[in-house]
Short mmCIF file of C-alpha atoms (C1' of nucleotides) in Angstrom, two decimals:
data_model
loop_
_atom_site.label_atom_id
_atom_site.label_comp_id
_atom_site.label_asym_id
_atom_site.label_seq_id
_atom_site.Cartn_x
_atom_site.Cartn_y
_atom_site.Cartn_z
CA UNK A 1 29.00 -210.07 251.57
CA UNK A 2 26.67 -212.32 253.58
CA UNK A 3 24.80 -214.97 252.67
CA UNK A 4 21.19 -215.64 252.25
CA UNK A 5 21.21 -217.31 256.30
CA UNK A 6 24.01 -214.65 258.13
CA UNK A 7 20.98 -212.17 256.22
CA UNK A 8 18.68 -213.72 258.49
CA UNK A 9 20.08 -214.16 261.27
CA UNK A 10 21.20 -210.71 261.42
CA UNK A 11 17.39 -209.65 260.57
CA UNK A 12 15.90 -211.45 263.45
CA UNK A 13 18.52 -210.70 265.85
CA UNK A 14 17.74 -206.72 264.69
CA UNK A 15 13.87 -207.45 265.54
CA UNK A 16 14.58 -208.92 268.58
CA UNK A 17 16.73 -206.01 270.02
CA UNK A 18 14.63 -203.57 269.10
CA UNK A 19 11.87 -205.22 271.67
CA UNK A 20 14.22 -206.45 274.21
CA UNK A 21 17.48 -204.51 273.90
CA UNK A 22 21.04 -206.05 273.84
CA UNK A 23 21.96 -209.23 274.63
CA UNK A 24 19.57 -211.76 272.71
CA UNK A 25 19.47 -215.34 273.88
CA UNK A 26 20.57 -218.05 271.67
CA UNK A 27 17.40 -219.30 272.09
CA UNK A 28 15.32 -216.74 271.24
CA UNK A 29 16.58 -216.61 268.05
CA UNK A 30 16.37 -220.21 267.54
CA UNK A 31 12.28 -219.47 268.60
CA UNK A 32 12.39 -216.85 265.62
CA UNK A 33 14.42 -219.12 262.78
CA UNK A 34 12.21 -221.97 263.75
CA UNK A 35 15.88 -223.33 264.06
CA UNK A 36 17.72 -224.98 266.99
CA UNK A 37 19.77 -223.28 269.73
CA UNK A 38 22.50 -225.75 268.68
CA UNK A 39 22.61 -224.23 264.77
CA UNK A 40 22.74 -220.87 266.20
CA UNK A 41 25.41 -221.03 268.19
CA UNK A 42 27.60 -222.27 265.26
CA UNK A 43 26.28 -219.30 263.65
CA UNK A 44 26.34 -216.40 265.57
CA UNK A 45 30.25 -217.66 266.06
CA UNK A 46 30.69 -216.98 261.88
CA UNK A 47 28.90 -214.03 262.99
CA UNK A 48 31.12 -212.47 265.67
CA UNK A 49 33.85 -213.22 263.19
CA UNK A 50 32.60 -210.92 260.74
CA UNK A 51 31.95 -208.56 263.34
CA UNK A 52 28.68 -207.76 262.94
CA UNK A 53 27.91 -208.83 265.93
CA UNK A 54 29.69 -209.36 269.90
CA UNK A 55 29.31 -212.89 271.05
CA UNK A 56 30.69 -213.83 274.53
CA UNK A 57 29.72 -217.75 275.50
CA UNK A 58 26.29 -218.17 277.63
CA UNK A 59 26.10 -214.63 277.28
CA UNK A 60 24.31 -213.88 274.40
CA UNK A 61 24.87 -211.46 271.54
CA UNK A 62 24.67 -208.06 270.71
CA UNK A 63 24.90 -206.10 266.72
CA UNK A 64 27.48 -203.80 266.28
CA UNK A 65 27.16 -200.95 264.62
CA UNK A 66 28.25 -202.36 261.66
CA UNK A 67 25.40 -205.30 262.17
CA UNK A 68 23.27 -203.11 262.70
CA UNK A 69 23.81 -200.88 259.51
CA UNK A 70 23.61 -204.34 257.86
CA UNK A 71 20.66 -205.20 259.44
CA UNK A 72 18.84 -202.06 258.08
CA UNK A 73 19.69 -202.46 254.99
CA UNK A 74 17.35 -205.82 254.95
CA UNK A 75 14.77 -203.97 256.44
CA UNK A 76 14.92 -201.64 253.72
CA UNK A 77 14.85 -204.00 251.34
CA UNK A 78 11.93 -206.01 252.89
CA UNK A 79 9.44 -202.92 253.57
CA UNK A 80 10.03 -201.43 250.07
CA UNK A 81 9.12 -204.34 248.12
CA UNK A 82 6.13 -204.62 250.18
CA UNK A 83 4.85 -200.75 249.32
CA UNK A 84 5.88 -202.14 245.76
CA UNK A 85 3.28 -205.33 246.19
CA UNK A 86 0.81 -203.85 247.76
CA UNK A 87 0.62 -200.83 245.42
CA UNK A 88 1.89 -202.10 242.27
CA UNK A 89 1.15 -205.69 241.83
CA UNK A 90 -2.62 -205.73 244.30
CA UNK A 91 -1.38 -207.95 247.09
CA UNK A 92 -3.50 -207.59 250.00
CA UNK A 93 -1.38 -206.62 253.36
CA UNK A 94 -1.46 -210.25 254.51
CA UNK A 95 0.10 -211.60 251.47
CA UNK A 96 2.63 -209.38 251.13
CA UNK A 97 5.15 -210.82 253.80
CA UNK A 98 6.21 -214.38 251.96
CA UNK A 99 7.45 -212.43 249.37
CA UNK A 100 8.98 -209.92 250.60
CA UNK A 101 11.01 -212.43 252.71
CA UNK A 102 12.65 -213.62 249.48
CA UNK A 103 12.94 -209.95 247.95
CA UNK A 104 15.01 -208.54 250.55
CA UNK A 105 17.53 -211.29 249.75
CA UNK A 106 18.47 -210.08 246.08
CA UNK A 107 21.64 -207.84 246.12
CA UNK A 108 22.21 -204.98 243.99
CA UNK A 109 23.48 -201.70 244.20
CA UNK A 110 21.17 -200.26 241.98
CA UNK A 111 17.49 -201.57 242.07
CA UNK A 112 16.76 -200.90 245.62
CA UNK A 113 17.35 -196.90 245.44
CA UNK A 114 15.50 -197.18 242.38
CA UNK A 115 12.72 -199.00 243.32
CA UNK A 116 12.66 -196.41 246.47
CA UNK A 117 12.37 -193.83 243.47
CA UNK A 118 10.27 -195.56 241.59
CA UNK A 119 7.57 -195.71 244.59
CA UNK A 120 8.14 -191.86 245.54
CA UNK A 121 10.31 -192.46 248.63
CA UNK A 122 7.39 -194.19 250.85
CA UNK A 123 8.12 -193.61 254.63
CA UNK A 124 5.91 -197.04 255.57
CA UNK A 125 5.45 -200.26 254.60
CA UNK A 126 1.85 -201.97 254.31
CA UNK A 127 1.61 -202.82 258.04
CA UNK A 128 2.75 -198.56 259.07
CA UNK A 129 6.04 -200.00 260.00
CA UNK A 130 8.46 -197.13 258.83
CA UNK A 131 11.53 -197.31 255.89
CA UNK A 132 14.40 -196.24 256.47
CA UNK A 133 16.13 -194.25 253.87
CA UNK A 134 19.03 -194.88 252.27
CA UNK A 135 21.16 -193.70 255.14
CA UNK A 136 19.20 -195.77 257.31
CA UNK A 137 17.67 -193.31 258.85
CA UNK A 138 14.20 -193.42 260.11
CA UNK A 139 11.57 -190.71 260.42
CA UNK A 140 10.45 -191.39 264.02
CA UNK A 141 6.24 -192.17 263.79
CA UNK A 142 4.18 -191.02 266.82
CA UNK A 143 2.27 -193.76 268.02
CA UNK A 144 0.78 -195.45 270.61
CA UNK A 145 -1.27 -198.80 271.19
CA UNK A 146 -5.20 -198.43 270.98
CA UNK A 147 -5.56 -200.30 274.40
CA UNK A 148 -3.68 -197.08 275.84
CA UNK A 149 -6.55 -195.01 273.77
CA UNK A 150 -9.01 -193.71 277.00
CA UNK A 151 -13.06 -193.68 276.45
CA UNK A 152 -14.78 -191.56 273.86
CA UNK A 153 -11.12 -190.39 272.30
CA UNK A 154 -10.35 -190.80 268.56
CA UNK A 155 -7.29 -192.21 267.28
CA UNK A 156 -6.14 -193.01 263.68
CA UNK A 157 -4.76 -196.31 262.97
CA UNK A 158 -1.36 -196.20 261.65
CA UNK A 159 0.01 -199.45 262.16
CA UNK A 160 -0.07 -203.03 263.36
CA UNK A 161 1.81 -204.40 266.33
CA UNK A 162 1.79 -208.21 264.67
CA UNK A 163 1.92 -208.68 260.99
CA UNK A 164 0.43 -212.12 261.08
CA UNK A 165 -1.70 -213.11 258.41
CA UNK A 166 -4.59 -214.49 260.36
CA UNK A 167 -4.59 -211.01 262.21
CA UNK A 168 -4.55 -208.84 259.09
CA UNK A 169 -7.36 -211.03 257.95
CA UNK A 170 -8.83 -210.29 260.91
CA UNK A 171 -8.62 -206.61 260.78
CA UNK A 172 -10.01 -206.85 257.04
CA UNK A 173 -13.11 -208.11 258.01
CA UNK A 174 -13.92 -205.66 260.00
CA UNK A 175 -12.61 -203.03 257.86
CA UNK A 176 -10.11 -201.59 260.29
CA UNK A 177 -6.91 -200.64 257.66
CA UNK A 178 -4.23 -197.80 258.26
CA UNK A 179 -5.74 -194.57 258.16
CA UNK A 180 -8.92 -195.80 258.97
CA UNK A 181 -10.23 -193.60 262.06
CA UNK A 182 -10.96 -195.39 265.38
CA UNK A 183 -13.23 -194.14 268.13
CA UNK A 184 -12.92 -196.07 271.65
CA UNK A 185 -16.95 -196.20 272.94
CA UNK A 186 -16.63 -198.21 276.26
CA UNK A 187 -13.54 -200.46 277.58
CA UNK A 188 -13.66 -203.36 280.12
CA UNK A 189 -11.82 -203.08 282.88
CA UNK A 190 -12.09 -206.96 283.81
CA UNK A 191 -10.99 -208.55 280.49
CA UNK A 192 -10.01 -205.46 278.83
CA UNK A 193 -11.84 -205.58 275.88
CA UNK A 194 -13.59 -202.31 274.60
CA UNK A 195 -15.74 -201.77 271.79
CA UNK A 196 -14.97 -198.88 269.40
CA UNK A 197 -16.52 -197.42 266.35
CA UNK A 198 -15.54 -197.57 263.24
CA UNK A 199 -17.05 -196.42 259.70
CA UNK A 200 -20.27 -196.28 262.56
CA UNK A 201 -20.22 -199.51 262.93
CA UNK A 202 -19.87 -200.49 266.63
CA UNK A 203 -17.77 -203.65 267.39
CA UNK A 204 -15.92 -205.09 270.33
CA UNK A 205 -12.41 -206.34 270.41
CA UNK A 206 -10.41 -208.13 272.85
CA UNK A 207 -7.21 -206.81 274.82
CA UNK A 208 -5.20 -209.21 272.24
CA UNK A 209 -6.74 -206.77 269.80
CA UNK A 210 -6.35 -203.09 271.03
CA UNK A 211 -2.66 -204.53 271.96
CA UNK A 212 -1.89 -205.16 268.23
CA UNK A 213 -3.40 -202.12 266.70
CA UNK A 214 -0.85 -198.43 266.86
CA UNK A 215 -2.89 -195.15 266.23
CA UNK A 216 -2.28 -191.66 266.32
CA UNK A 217 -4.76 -189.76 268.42
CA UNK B 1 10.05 -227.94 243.84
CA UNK B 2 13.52 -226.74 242.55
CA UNK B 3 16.49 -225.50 244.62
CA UNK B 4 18.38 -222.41 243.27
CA UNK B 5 21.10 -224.72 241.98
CA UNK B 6 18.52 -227.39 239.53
CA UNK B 7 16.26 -224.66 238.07
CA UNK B 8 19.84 -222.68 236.88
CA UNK B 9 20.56 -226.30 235.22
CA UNK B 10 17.29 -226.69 233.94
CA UNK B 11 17.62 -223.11 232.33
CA UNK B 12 21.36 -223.53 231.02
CA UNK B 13 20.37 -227.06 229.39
CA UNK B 14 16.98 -225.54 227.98
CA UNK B 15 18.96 -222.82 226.43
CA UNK B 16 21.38 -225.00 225.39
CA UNK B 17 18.77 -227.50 223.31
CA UNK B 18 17.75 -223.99 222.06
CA UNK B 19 20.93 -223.98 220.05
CA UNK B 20 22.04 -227.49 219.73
CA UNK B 21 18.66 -229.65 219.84
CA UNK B 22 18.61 -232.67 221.76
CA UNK B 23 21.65 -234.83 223.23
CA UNK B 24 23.25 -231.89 225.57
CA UNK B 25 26.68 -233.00 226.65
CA UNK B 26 27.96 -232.70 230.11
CA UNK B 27 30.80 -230.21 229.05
CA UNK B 28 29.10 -227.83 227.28
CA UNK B 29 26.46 -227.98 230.14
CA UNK B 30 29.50 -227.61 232.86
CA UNK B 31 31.13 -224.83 230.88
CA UNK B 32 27.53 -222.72 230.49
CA UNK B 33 27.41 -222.92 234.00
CA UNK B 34 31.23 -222.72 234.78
CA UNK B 35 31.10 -225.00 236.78
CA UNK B 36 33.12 -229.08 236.47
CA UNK B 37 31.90 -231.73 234.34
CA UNK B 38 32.04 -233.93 237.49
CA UNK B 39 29.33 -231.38 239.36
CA UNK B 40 27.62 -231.74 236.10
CA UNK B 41 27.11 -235.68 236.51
CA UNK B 42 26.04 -235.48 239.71
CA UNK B 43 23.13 -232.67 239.15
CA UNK B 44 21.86 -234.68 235.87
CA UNK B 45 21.66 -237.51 238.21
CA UNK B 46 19.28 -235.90 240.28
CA UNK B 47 17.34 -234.36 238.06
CA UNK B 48 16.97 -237.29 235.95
CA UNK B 49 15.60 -238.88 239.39
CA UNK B 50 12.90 -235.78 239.43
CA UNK B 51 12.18 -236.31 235.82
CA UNK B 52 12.87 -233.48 234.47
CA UNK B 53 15.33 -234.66 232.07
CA UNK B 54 16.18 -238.18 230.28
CA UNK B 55 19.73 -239.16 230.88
CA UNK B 56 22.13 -242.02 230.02
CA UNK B 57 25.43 -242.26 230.94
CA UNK B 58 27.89 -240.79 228.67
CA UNK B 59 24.58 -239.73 225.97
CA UNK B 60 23.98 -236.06 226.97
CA UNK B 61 20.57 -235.06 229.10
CA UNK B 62 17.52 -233.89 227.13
CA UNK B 63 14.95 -232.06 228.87
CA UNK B 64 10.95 -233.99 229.40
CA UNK B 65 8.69 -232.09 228.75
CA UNK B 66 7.79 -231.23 232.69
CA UNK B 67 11.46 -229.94 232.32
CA UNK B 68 10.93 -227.57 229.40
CA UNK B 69 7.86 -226.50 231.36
CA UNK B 70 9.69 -225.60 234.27
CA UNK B 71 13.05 -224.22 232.65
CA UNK B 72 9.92 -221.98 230.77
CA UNK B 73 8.53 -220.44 233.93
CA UNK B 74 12.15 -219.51 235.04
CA UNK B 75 12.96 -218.00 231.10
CA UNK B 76 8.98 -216.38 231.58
CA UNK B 77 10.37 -214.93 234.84
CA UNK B 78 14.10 -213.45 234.34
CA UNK B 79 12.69 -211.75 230.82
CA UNK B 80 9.55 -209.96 232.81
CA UNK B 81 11.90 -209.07 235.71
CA UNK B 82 14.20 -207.51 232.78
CA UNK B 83 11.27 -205.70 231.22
CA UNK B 84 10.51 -204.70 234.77
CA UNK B 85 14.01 -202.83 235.15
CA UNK B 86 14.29 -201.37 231.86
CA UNK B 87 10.94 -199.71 231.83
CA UNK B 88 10.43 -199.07 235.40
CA UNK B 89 13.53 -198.70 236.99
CA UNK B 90 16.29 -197.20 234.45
CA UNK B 91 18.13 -200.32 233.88
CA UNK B 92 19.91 -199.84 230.68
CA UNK B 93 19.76 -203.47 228.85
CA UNK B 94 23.10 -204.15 229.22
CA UNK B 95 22.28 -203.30 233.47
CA UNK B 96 19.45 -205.97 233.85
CA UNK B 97 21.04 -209.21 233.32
CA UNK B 98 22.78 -210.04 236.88
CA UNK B 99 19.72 -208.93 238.30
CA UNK B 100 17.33 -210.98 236.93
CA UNK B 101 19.71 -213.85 237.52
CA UNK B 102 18.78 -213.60 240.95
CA UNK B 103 14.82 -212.38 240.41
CA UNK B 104 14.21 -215.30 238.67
CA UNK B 105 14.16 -217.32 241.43
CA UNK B 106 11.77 -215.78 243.08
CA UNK B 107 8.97 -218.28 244.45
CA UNK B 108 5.69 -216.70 244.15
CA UNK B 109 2.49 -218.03 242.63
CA UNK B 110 0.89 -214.52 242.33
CA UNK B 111 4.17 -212.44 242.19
CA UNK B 112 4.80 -213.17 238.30
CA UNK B 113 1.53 -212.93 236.94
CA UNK B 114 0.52 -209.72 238.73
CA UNK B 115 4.05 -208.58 237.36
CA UNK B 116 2.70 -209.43 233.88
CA UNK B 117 -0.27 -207.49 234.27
CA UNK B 118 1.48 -204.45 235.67
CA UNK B 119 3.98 -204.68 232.54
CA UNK B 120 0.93 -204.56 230.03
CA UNK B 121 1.54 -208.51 229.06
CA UNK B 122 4.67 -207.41 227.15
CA UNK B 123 5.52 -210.35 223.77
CA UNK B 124 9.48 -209.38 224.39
CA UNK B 125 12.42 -208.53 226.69
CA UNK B 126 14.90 -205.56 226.46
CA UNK B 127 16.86 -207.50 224.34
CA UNK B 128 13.75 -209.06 221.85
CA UNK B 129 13.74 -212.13 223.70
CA UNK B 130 10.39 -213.28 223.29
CA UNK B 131 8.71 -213.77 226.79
CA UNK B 132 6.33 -216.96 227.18
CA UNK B 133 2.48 -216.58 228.23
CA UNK B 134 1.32 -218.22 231.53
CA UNK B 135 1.23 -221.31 229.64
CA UNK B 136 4.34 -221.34 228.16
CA UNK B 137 3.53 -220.13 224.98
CA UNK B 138 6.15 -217.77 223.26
CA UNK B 139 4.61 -215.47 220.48
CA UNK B 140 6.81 -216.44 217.27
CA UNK B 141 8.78 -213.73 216.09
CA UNK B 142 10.31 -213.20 212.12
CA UNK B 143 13.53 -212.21 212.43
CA UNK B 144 16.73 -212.78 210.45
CA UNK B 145 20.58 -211.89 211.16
CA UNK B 146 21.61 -208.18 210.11
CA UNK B 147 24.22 -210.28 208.15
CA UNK B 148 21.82 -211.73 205.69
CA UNK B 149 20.65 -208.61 205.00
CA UNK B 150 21.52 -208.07 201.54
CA UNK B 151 23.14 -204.87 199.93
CA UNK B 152 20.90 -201.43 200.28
CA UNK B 153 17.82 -203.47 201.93
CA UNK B 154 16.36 -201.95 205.19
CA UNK B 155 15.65 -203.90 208.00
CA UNK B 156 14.03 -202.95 211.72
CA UNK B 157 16.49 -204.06 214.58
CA UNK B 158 14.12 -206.53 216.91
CA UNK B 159 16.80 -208.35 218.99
CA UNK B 160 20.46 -209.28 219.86
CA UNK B 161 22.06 -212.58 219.69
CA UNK B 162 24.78 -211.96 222.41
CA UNK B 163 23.32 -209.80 225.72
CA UNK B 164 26.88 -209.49 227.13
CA UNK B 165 27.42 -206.27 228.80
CA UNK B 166 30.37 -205.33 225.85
CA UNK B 167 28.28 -205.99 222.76
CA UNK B 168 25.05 -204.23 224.46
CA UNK B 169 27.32 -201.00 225.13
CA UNK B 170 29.05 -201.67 221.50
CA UNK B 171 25.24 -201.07 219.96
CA UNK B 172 24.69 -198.27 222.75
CA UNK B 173 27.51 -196.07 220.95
CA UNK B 174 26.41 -196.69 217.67
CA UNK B 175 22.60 -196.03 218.51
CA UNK B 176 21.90 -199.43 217.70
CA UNK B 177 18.58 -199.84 219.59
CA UNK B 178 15.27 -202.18 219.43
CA UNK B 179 13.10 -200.19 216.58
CA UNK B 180 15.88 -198.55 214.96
CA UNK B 181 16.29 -198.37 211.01
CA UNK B 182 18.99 -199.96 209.61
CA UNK B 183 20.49 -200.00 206.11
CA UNK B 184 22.74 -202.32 204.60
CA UNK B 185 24.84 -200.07 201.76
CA UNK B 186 27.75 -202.18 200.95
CA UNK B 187 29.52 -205.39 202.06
CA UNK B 188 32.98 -206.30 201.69
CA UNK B 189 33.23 -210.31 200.75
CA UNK B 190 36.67 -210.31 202.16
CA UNK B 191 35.90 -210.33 205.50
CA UNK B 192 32.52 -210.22 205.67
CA UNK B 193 32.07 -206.57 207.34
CA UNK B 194 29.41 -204.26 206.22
CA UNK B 195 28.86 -200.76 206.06
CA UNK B 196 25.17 -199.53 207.29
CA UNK B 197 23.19 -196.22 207.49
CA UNK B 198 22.11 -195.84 211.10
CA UNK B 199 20.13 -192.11 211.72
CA UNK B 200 21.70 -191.28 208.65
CA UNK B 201 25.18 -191.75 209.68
CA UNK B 202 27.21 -194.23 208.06
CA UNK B 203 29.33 -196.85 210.38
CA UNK B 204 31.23 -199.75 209.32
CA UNK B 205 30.69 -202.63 211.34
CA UNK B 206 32.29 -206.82 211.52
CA UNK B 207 31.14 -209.86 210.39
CA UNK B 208 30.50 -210.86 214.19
CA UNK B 209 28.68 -207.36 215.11
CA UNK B 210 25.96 -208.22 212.10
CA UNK B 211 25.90 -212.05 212.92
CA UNK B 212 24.73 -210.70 216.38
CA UNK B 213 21.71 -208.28 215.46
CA UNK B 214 18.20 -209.58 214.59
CA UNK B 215 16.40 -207.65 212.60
CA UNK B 216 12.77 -207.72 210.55
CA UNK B 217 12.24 -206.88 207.13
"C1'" DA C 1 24.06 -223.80 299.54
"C1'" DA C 2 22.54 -227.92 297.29
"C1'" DA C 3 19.57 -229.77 294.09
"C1'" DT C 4 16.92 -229.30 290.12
"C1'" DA C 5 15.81 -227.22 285.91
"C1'" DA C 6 16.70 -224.62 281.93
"C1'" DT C 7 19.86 -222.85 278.68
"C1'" DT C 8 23.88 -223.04 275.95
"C1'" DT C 9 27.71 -225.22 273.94
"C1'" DT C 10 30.30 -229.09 272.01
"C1'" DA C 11 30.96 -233.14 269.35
"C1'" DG C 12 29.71 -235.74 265.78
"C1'" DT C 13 26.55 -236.58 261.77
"C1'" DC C 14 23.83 -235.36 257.58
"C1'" DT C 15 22.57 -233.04 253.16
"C1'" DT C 16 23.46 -230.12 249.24
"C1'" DG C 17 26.40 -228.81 245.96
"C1'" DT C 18 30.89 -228.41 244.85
"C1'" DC C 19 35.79 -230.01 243.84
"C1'" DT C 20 40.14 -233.05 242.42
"C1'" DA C 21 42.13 -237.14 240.88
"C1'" DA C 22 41.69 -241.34 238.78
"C1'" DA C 23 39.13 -244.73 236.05
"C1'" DA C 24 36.09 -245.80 232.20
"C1'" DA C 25 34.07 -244.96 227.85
"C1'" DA C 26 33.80 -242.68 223.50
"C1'" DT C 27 36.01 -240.24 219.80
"C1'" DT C 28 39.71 -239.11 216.69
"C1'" DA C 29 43.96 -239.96 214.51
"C1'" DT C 30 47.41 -242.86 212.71
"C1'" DA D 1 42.31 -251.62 214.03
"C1'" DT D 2 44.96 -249.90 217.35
"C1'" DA D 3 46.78 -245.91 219.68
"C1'" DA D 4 46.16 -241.39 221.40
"C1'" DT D 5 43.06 -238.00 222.88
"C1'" DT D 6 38.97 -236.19 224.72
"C1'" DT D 7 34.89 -236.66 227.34
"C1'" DT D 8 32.41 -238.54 231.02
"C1'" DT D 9 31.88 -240.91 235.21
"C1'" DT D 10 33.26 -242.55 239.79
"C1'" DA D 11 35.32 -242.19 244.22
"C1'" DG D 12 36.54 -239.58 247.89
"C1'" DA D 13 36.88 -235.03 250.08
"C1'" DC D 14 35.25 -230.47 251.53
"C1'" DA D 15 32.37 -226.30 253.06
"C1'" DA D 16 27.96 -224.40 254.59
"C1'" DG D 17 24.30 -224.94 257.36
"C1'" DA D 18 21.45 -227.72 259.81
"C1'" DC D 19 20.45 -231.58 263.30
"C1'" DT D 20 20.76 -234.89 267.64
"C1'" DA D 21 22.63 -236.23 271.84
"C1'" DA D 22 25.48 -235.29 275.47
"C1'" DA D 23 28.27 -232.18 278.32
"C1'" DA D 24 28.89 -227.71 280.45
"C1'" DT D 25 27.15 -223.63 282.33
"C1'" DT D 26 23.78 -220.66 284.35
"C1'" DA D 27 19.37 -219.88 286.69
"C1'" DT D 28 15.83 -221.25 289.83
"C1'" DT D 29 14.02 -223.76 293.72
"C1'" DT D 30 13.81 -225.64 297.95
#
DNA sequence: AAATAATTTTAGTCTTGTCTAAAAAATTAT
DNA sequence: ATAATTTTTTAGACAAGACTAAAATTATTT
């Protein structure tokens, strides 16, 4: 059993792998726990312990398989009770993540499979991040960023690269939501900003933008 | 705000003045919580500090009314969460009670009241616990002990006194349910047992079975 | 290849919540 | 009313998880 900060830990080192691969620097996961390099290294000792995870000094760490399986299971947890806030309860996609944070933390055998019943086995979360099942397996999503997207192509969105609230706020505002269908009118080459249609209504976005949005095309 | 440990406190002593009225004694707080009288001291201390509770040494703690407030949200939150599992997820009542232990702590402004909503503002738990309002206020509900019930008078069942798993499962054999018909057709003054007419089929049942069954008549 | 800089680890401290053992107060029994 | 018992509090210790400051290691410059 692990507790409520080994959970997190093991989350964020899970996140980070999965954008930089093995061997995550103490300090990046200090960056993500808003914690210090000091308090991880004490940690991520209890950690290799359990063996969820391979620690060698100044070398970083890596999950194990067995990390990793744990690791899912929070993701799991997390995504699912976001489907069930966003569809059940009416929170918006931004205020979903708070929540959720907590949520994943309550352990029992039962109420996560049937919650997943309960919501009709979603396969993605609010933001089009996917849910693994109860294997941990996930169903692989094609997609692609919309500042890959070329000129006068059509893409759907189908999920965000940065769940930040100020950014889903952002995309609210101008109505851009998953499933919502993109069209790329001109792009920039010299800032890389492009303006793109959407519900014909033209607007331009930055590079920061088109960098944080996934579609399907 | 309240860590994990002080709003569990602030439940078992609100509970407890539920029982006993005012002048809650360290012990009977320590053995609620099973936890030592010493640990007890200390947490009083602290909560006294936070006002929350009215303490003098060796007197018992009574709750302020902030306190009741608060140990009110966290009773308003583990009895939704419990409606939540029953209805929604196939929790049998005798499933839910662990869980909500740990839902109840969830920290959410919105979370609880969009639960209520989704849950059709429901007056009582699983086990006909009466669930406070957003203000606090708890819907007072008639009810008498089964035991009272005198010799061939009917009453509705419309709570338990005991939620352990053992009794719950006890009333599961015998169809003892919320709703469910029951007649009292003969007591035995010996021991205080009591034979009743449940779906029309008779079962004899203990002094301590009936002194744990509310019903309505 | 030294020197400097950045990262990581160690050592020691702090807080929260718990515990045991012993002391103090309250209660019950004689 | 005093003695015995029970309850409550205090004092001191411990574990988890975090922090600061300093030391050790690795990485980057020059």
């Amino acid at each position: 059993m692990f507790s409520l900060s080994e959970e997190n830990y093991l989350k964020s080192i899970y996140h980070l792998e999965a954008i930089h691969g093995k061997g995550i620097s103490t300090n990046s996961i200090a960056k993500k726990l808003e914690t210090k390099a000091s308090s991880v290294t004490d940690m991520i000792k209890k950690l290799a312990e359990k063996e969820v995870l391979v620690y060698k000094k100044y070398q970083g760490v890596s999950l194990t398989k067995l990390g990793r399986k744990e690791a899912t299971k929070i993701v799991r947890k997390h995504r699912l009770w976001e489907v069930f806030l966003v569809e059940k309860l009416n929170f918006s996609w931004d205020e979903v993540h708070d929540v959720a944070e907590q949520l994943e933390h309550i352990k029992s055998p039962k109420l996560i499979d049937e919650l997943d019943v309960f919501l009709g086995f979603p396969k993605m979360d609010p933001h089009g991040d996917p849910i693994p099942d109860k294997d941990g397996k996930f169903q692989k999503i094609e997609k692609k960023l919309l500042s890959t997207l070329e000129e006068n192509k059509i893409g759907i969105c189908v999920g965000v690269n940065d769940s930040s609230s100020d950014f889903l706020k952002y995309l609210d505002k101008n109505n851009i939501s998953l499933g919502q269908k993109i069209k790329v009118l001109s792009k920039e080459s010299f800032d890389g900003s492009s303006t793109i249609l959407i519900n014909s209504k033209e607007i331009t976005i930055s590079k920061k933008i088109s960098n944080n949005i996934y579609i399907q095309s």
